[in-house]
mmCIF file of C-alpha atoms and ligand atoms in Angstrom:
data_model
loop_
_atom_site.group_PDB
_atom_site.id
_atom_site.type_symbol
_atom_site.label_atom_id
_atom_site.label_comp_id
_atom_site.label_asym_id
_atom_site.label_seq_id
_atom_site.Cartn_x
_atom_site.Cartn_y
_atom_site.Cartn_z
ATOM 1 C CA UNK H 165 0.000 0.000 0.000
ATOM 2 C CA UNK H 166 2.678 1.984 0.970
ATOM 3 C CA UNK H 167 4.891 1.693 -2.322
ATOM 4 C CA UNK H 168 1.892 2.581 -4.285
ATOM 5 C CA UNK H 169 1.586 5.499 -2.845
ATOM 6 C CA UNK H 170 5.441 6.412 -2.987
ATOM 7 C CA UNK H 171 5.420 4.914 -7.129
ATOM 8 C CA UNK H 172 1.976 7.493 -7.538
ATOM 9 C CA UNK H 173 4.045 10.581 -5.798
ATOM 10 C CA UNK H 174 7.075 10.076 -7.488
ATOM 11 C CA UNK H 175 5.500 10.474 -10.373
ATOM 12 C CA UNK H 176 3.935 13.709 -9.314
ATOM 13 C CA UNK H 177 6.892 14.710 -8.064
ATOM 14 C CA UNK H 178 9.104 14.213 -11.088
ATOM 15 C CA UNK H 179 6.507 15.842 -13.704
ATOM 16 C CA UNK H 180 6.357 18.777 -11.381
ATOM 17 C CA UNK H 181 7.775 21.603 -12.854
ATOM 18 C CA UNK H 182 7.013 25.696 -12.240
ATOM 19 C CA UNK H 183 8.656 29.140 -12.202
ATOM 20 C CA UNK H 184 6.129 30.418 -10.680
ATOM 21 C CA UNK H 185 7.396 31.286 -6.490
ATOM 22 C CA UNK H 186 3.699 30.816 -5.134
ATOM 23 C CA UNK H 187 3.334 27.279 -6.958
ATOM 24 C CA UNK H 188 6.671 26.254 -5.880
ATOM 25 C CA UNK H 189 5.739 26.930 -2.006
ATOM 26 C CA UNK H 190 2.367 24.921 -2.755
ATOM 27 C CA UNK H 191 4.454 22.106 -3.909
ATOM 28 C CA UNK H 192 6.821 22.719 -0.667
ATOM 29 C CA UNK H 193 3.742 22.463 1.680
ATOM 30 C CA UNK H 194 2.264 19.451 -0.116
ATOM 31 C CA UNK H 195 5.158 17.444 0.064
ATOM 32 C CA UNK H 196 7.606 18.230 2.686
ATOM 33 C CA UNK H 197 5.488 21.004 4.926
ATOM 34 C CA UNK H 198 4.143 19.732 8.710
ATOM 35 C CA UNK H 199 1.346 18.215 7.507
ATOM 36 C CA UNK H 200 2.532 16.823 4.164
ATOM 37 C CA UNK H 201 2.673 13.745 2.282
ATOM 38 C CA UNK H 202 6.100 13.154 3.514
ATOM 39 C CA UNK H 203 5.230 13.727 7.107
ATOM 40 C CA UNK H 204 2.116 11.370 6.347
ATOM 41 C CA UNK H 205 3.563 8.578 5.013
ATOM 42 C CA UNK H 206 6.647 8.382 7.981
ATOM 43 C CA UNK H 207 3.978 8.275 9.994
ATOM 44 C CA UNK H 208 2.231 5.323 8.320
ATOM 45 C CA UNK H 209 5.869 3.701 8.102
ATOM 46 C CA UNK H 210 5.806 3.132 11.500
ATOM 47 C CA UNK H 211 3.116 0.708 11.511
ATOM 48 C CA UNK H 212 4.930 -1.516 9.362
ATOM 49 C CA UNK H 213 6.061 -5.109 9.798
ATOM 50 C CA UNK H 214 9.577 -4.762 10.538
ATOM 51 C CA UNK H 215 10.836 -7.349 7.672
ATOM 52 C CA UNK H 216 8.750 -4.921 5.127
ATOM 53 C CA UNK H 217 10.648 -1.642 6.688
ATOM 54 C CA UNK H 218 13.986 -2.952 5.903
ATOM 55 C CA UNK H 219 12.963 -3.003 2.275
ATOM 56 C CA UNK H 220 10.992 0.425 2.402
ATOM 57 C CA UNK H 221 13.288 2.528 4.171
ATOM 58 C CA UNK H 222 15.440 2.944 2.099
ATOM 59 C CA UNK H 223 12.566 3.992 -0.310
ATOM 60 C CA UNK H 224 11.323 6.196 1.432
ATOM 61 C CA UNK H 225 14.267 7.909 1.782
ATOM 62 C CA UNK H 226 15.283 8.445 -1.582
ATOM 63 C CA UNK H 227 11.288 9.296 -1.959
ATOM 64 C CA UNK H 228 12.042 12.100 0.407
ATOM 65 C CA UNK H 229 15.415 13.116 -1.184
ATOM 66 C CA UNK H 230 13.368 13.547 -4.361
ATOM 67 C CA UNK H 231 10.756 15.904 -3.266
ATOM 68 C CA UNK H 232 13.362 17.589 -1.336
ATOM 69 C CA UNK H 233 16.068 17.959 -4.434
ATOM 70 C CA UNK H 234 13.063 19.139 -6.234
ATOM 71 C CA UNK H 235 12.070 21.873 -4.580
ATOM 72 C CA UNK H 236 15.545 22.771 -4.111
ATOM 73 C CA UNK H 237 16.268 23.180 -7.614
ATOM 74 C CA UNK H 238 13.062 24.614 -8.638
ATOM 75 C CA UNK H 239 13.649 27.350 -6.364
ATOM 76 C CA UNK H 240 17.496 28.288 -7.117
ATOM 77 C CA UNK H 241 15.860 29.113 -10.905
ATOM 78 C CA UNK H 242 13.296 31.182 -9.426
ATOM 79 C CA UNK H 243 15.668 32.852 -7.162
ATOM 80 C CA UNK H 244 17.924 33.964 -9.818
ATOM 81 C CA UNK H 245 15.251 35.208 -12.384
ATOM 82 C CA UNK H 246 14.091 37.455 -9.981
ATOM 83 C CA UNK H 247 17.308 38.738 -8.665
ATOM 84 C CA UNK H 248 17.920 39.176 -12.874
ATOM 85 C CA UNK H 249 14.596 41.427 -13.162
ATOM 86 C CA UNK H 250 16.454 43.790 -10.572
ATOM 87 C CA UNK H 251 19.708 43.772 -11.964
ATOM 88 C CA UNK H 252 17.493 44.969 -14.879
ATOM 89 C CA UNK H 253 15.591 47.767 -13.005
ATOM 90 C CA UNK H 254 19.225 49.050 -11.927
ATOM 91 C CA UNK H 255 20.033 51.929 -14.727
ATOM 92 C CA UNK H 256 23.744 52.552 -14.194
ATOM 93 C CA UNK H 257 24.288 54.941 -16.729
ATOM 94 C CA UNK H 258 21.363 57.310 -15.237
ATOM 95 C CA UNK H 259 23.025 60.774 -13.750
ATOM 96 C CA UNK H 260 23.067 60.388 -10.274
ATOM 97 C CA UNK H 261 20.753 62.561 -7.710
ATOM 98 C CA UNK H 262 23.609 65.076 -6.150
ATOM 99 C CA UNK H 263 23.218 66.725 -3.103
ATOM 100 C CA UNK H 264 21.450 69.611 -1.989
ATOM 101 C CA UNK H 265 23.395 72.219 -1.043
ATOM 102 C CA UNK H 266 22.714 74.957 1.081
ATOM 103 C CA UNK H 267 22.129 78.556 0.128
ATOM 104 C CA UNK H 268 24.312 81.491 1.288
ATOM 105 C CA UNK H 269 22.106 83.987 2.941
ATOM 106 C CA UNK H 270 21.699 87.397 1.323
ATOM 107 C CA UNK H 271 22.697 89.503 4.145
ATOM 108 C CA UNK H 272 26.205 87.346 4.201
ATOM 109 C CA UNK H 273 26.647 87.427 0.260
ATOM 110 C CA UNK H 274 26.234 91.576 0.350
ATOM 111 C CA UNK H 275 28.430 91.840 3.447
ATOM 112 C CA UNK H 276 31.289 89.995 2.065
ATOM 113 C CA UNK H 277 30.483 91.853 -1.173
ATOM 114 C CA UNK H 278 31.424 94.916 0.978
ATOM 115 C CA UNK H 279 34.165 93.473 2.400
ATOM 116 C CA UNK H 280 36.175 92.746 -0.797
ATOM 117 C CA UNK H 281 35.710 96.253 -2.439
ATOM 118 C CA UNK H 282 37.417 97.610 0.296
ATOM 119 C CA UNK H 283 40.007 94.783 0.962
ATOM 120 C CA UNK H 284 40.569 96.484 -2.187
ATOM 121 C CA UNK H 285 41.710 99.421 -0.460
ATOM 122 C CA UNK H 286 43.701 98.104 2.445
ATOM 123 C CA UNK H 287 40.966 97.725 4.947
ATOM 124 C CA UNK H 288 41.075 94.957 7.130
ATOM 125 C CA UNK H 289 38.128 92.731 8.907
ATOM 126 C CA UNK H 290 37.772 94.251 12.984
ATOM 127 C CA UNK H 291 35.527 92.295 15.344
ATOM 128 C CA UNK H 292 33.881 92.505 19.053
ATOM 129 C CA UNK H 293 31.704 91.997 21.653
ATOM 130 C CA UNK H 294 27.997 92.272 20.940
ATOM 131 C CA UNK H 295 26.957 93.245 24.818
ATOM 132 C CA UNK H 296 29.359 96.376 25.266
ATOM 133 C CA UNK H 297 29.510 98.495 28.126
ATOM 134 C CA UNK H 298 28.328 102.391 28.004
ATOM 135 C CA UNK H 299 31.958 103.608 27.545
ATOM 136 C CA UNK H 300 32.425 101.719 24.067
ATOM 137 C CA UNK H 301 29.132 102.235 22.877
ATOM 138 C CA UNK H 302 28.044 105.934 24.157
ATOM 139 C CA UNK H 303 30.979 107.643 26.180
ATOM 140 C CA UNK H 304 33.929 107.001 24.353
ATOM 141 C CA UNK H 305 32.111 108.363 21.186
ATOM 142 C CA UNK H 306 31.233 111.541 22.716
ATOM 143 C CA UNK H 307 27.410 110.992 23.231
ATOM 144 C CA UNK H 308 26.572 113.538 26.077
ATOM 145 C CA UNK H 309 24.930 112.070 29.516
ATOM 146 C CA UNK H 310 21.692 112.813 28.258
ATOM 147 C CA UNK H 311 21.834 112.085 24.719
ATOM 148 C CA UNK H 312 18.496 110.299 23.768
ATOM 149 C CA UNK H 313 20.055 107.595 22.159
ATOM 150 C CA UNK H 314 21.038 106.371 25.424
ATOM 151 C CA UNK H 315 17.076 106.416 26.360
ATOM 152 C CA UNK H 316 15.512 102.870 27.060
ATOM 153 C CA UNK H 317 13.221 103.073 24.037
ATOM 154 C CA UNK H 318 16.409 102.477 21.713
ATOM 155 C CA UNK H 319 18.859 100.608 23.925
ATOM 156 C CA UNK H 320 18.273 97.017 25.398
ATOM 157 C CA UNK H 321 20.412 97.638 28.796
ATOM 158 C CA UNK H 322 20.889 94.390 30.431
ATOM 159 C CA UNK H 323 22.691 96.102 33.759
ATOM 160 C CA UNK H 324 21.818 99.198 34.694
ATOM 161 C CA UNK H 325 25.380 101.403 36.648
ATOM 162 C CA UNK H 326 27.436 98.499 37.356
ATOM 163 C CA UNK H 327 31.467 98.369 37.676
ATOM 164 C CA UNK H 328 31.888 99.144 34.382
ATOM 165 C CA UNK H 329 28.333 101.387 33.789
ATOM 166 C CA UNK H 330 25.552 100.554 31.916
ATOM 167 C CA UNK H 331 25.785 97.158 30.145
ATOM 168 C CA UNK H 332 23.936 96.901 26.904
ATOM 169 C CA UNK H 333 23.803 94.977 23.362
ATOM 170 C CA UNK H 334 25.520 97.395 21.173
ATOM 171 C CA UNK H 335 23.520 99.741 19.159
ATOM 172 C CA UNK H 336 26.269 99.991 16.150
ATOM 173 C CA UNK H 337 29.741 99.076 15.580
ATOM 174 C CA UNK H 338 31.458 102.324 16.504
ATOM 175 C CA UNK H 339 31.835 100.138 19.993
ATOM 176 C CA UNK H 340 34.574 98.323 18.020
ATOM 177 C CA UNK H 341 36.165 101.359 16.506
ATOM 178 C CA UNK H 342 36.794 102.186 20.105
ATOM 179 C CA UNK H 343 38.227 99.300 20.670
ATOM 180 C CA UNK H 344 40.364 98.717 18.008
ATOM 181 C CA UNK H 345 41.603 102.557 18.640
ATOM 182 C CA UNK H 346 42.629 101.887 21.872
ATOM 183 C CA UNK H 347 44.193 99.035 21.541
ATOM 184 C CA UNK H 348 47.092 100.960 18.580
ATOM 185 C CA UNK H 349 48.069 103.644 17.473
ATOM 186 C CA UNK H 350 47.540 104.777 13.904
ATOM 187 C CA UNK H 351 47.250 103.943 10.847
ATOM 188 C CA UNK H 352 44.019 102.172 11.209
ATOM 189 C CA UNK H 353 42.172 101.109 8.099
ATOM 190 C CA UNK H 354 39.850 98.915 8.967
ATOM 191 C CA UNK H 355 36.065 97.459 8.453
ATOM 192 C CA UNK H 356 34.144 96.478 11.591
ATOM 193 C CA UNK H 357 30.692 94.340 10.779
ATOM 194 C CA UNK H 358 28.363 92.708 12.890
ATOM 195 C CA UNK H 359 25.021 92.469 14.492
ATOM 196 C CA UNK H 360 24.053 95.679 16.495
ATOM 197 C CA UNK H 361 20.422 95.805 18.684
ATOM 198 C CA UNK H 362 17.977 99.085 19.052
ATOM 199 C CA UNK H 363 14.536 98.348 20.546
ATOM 200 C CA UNK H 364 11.638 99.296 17.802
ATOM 201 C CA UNK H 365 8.708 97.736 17.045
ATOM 202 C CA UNK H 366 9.692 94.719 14.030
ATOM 203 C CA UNK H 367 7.536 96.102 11.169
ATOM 204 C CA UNK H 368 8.555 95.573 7.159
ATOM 205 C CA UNK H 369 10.655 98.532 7.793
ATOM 206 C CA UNK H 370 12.118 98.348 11.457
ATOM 207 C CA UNK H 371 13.878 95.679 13.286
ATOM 208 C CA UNK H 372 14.892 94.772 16.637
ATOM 209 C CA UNK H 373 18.289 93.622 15.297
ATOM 210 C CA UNK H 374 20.286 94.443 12.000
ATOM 211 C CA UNK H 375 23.442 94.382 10.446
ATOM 212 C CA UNK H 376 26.058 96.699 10.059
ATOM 213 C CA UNK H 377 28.841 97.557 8.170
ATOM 214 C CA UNK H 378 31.479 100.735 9.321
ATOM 215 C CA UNK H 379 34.189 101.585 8.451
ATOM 216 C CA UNK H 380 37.190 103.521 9.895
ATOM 217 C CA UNK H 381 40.239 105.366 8.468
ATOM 218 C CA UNK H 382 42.736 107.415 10.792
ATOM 219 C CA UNK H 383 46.027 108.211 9.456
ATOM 220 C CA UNK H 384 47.966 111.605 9.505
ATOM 221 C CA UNK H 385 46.089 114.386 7.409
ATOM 222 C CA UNK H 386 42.793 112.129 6.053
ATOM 223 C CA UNK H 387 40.677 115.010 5.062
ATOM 224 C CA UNK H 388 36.830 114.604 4.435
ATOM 225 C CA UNK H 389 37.974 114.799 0.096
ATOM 226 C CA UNK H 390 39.514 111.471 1.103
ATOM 227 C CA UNK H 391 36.310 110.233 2.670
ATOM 228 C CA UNK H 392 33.939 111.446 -0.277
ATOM 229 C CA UNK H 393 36.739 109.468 -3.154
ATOM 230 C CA UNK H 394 36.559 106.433 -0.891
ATOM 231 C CA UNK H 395 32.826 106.187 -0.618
ATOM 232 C CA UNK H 396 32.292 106.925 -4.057
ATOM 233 C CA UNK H 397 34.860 104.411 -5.544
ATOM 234 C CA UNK H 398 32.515 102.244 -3.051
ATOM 235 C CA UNK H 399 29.933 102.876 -4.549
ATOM 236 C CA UNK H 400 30.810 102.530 -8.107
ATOM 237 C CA UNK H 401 31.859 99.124 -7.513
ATOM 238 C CA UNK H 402 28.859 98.159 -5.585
ATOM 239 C CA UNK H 403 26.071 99.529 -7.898
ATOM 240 C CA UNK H 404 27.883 100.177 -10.962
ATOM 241 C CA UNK H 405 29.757 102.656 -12.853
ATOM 242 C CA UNK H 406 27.591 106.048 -13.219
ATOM 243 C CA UNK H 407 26.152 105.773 -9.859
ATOM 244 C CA UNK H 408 25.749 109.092 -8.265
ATOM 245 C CA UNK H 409 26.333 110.339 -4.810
ATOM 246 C CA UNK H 410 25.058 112.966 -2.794
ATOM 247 C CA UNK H 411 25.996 114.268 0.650
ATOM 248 C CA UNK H 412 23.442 116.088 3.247
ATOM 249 C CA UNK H 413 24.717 117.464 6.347
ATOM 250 C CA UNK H 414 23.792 115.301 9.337
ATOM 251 C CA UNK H 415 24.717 114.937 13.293
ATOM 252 C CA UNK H 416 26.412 112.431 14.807
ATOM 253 C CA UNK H 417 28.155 113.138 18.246
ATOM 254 C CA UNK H 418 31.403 111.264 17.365
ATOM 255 C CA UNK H 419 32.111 112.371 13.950
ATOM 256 C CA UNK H 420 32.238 116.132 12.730
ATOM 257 C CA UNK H 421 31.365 117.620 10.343
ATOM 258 C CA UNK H 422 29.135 114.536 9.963
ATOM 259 C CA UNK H 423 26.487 113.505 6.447
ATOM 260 C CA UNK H 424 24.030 111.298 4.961
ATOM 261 C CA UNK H 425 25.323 109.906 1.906
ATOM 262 C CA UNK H 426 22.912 109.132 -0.739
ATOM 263 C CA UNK H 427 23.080 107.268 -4.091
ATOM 264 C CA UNK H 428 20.726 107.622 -6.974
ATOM 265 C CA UNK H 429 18.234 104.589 -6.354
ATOM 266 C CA UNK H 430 19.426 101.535 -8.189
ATOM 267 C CA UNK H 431 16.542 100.685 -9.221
ATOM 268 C CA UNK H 432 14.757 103.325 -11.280
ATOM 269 C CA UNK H 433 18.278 105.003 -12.133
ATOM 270 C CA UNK H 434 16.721 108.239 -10.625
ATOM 271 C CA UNK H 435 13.416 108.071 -12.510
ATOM 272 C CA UNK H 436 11.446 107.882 -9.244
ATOM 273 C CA UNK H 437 10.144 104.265 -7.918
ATOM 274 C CA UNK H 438 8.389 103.254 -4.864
ATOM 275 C CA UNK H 439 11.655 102.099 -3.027
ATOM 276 C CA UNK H 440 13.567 105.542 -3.533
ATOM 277 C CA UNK H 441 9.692 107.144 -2.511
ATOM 278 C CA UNK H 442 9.540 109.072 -6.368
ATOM 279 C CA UNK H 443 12.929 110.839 -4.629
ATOM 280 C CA UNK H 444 15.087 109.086 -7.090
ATOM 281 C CA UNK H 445 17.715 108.977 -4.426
ATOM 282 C CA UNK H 446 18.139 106.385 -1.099
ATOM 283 C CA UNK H 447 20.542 107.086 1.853
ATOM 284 C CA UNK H 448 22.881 104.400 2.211
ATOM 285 C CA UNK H 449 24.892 105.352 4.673
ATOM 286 C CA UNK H 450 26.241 108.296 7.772
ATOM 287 C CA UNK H 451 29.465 108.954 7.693
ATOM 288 C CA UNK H 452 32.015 112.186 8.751
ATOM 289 C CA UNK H 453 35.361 112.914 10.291
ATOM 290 C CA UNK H 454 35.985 111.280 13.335
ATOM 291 C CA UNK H 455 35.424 114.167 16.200
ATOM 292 C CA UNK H 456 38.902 115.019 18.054
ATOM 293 C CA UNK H 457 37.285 113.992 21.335
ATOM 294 C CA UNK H 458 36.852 110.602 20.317
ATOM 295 C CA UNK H 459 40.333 110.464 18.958
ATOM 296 C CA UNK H 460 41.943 111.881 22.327
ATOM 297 C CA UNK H 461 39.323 109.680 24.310
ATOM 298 C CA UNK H 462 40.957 106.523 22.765
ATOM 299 C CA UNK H 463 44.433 107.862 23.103
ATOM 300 C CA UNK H 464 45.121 109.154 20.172
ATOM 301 C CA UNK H 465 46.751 113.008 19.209
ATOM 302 C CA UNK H 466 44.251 114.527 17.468
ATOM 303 C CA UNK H 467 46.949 117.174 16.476
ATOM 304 C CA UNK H 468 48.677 114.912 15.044
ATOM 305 C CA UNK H 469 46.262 112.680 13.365
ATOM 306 C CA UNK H 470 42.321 113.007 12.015
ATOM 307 C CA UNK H 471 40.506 109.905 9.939
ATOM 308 C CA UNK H 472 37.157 109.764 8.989
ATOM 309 C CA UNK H 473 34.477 107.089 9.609
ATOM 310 C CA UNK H 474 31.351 105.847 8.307
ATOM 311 C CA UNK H 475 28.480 103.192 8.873
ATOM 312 C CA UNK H 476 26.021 101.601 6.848
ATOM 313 C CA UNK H 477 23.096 98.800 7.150
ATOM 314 C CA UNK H 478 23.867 95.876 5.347
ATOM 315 C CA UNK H 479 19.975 95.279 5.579
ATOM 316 C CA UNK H 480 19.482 98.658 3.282
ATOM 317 C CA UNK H 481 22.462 97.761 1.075
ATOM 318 C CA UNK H 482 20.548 94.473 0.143
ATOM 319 C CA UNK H 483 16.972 95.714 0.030
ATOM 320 C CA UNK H 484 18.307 97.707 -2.828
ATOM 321 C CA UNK H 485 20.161 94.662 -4.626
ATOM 322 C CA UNK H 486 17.980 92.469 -4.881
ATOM 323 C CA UNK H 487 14.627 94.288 -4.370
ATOM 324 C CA UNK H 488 13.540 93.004 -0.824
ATOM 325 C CA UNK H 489 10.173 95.385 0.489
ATOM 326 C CA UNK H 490 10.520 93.467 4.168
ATOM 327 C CA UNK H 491 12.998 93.305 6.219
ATOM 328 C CA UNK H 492 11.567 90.750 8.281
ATOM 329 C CA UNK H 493 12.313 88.179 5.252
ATOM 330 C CA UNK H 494 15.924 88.456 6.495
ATOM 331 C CA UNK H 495 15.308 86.480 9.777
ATOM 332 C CA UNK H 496 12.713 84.099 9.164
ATOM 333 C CA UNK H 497 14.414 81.524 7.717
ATOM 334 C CA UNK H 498 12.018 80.368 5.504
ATOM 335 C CA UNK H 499 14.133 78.500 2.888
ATOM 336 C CA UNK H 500 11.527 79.248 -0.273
ATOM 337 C CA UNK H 501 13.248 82.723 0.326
ATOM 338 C CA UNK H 502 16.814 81.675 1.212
ATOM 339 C CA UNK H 503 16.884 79.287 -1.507
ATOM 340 C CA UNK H 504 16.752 82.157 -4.473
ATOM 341 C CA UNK H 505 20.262 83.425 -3.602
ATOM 342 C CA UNK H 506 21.615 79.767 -4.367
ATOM 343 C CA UNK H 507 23.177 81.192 -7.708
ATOM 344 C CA UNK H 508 24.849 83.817 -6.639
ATOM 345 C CA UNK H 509 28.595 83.617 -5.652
ATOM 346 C CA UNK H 510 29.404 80.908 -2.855
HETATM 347 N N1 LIG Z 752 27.190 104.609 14.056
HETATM 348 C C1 LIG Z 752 26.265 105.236 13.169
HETATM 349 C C2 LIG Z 752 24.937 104.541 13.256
HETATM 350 O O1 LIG Z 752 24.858 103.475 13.757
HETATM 351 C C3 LIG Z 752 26.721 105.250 11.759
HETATM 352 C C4 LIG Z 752 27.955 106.091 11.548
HETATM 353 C C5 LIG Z 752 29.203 105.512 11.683
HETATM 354 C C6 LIG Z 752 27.856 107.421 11.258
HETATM 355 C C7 LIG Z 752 30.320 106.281 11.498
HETATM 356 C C8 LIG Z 752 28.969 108.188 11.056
HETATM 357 C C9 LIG Z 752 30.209 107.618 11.167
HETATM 358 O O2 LIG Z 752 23.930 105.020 12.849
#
């Protein structure tokens, strides 16, 4: 009964053929799964006479070898088709995916913009602290006791009359013009940019933080024609040959005389557009010669020696390159915005 059984499956077994995976596992669970044939007929085996079991043993056996070496071989074909299909799907010769790389942010790309025009002219990079105390912000630079710049409403003060006085986040970089002035003697030629703090309301036009850009220049006999060529050459190489300047007398308590400098708006050429309010000129900058008491304050001979100085918004300076009507775009980080300054120089 037994051998008819194995002669009927061996049979099966050996006209079994498939490249199909699901088939293959049906064949697997008919034959040599838990509850298979296989399993099935060992278990019938047992009952045997134990003269016929010598004989069938070894029958059974090579019955089970057979189902087993099938499946086995079925399944190495169907393995390696499939592996074959995604070999195929594999395009080597596609361009590959790159990476995404980041975006300089405009406010860096115009301030190093600045920076190399007048690397150009010997100035150098200064740097310093953005909490200053009141004698490197206000004193040093001449602002009388009761100057209203020192008010509340523009300064954050984070210590009120400590060791040192008032301690505040600067409100420009003139702080670091002190600095760097007492720290030498002249020549200084150099550029001082960073973040400076003045407590307004954040509208499109107004921020509670901004950039700057100043500059300083102290040398034996700079005279204020030597601080008009500078800022124009500036100029020309910032916005372009033909680029016209204007200066307006202004105050400022550390430089004097002291001015506004305006250029004809970049972007109508002087026709008269919303950003240059139908003026067809935008102020870009303050600038003048640096007052004697500031010069003697740092330690410096103002017989001997006068320089001139001037300060800008890096903010402004971009607004007007690439056409930007809020300034609170500058410190939102939203990268739909950063992203659009990808092309421009890295
Ligand atoms: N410190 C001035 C400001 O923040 C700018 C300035 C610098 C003006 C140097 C004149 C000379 O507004």
């Amino acid at each position: 009964m037994l051998q008819d059984q194995i002669t009927k499956y061996t049979a099966e077994i050996n006209a079994f053929d498939t490249t199909n995976a699901g088939e293959l596992e049906q064949f697997r669970i008919r034959f040599l799964g838990t509850k298979g044939i296989i399993k099935d007929i060992f278990d019938e085996f047992k009952a045997v006479s134990p003269e016929e079991k010598r004989t069938l043993g070894k029958v059974l056996n090579e019955f089970k070898q057979l189902a087993e070496a099938k499946y086995q071989a079925l399944n190495e074909v169907i393995e390696s088709s499939s592996s074959q299909t995604e070999n195929a799907a594999l395009d080597l010769t596609l361009p590959g995916e790159g990476f995404e790389i980041g975006a300089r942010h405009p406010l860096a790309l115009v301030r190093r913009e600045i920076i190399e025009i007048f690397n150009k002219l010997g100035f150098s990079v200064a740097e310093g602290p953005e909490i200053e105390d009141d004698w490197h912000n206000f004193s040093a630079l001449n602002f009388p006791e009761e100057h209203p710049a020192r008010d509340m409403q523009d300064t954050f003060f984070i210590k009120k009359g400590g060791e040192k006085g008032d301690i505040a986040l600067r409100t420009h970089t003139s702080s670091v013009q002190v600095r760097m002035m007492e720290a030498g003697q002249p020549p200084f030629r150099a550029l001082m940019p960073g973040r400076v703090y003045r407590n307004e309301a954040i509208s499109a036009r107004a921020h509670c933080f901004f950039h700057q850009v100043e500059g300083l220049y102290v040398d034996e006999n700079v005279s204020f024609a030597d601080l008009k060529q500078t800022l124009f050459y500036f100029v020309q190489e910032l916005y372009g040959e033909g680029t016209k300047v204007r200066f307006r007398p202004s105050y400022f308590p550390f430089t004097e005389p002291s001015a506004e400098m305006d250029i004809s708006c970049s972007i109508c050429k002087g026709d008269g557009c919303q950003m240059c309010k139908q003026s067809g000129w935008v102020e870009i900058l303050g600038c003048g010669m640096v007052d004697p008491n500031v010069l003697e304050n740092c330690g410096i001979d103002s017989k001997k020696y006068s320089g001139f100085a001037f300060g800008m918004g890096i903010e402004r300076i971009a607004n007007l390159k690439f056409e930007i009507k809020d300034l609170r775009l500058f410190s939102e980080n939203d990268v739909r915005f950063l992203k659009q300054y990808k092309t421009a120089i890295i």
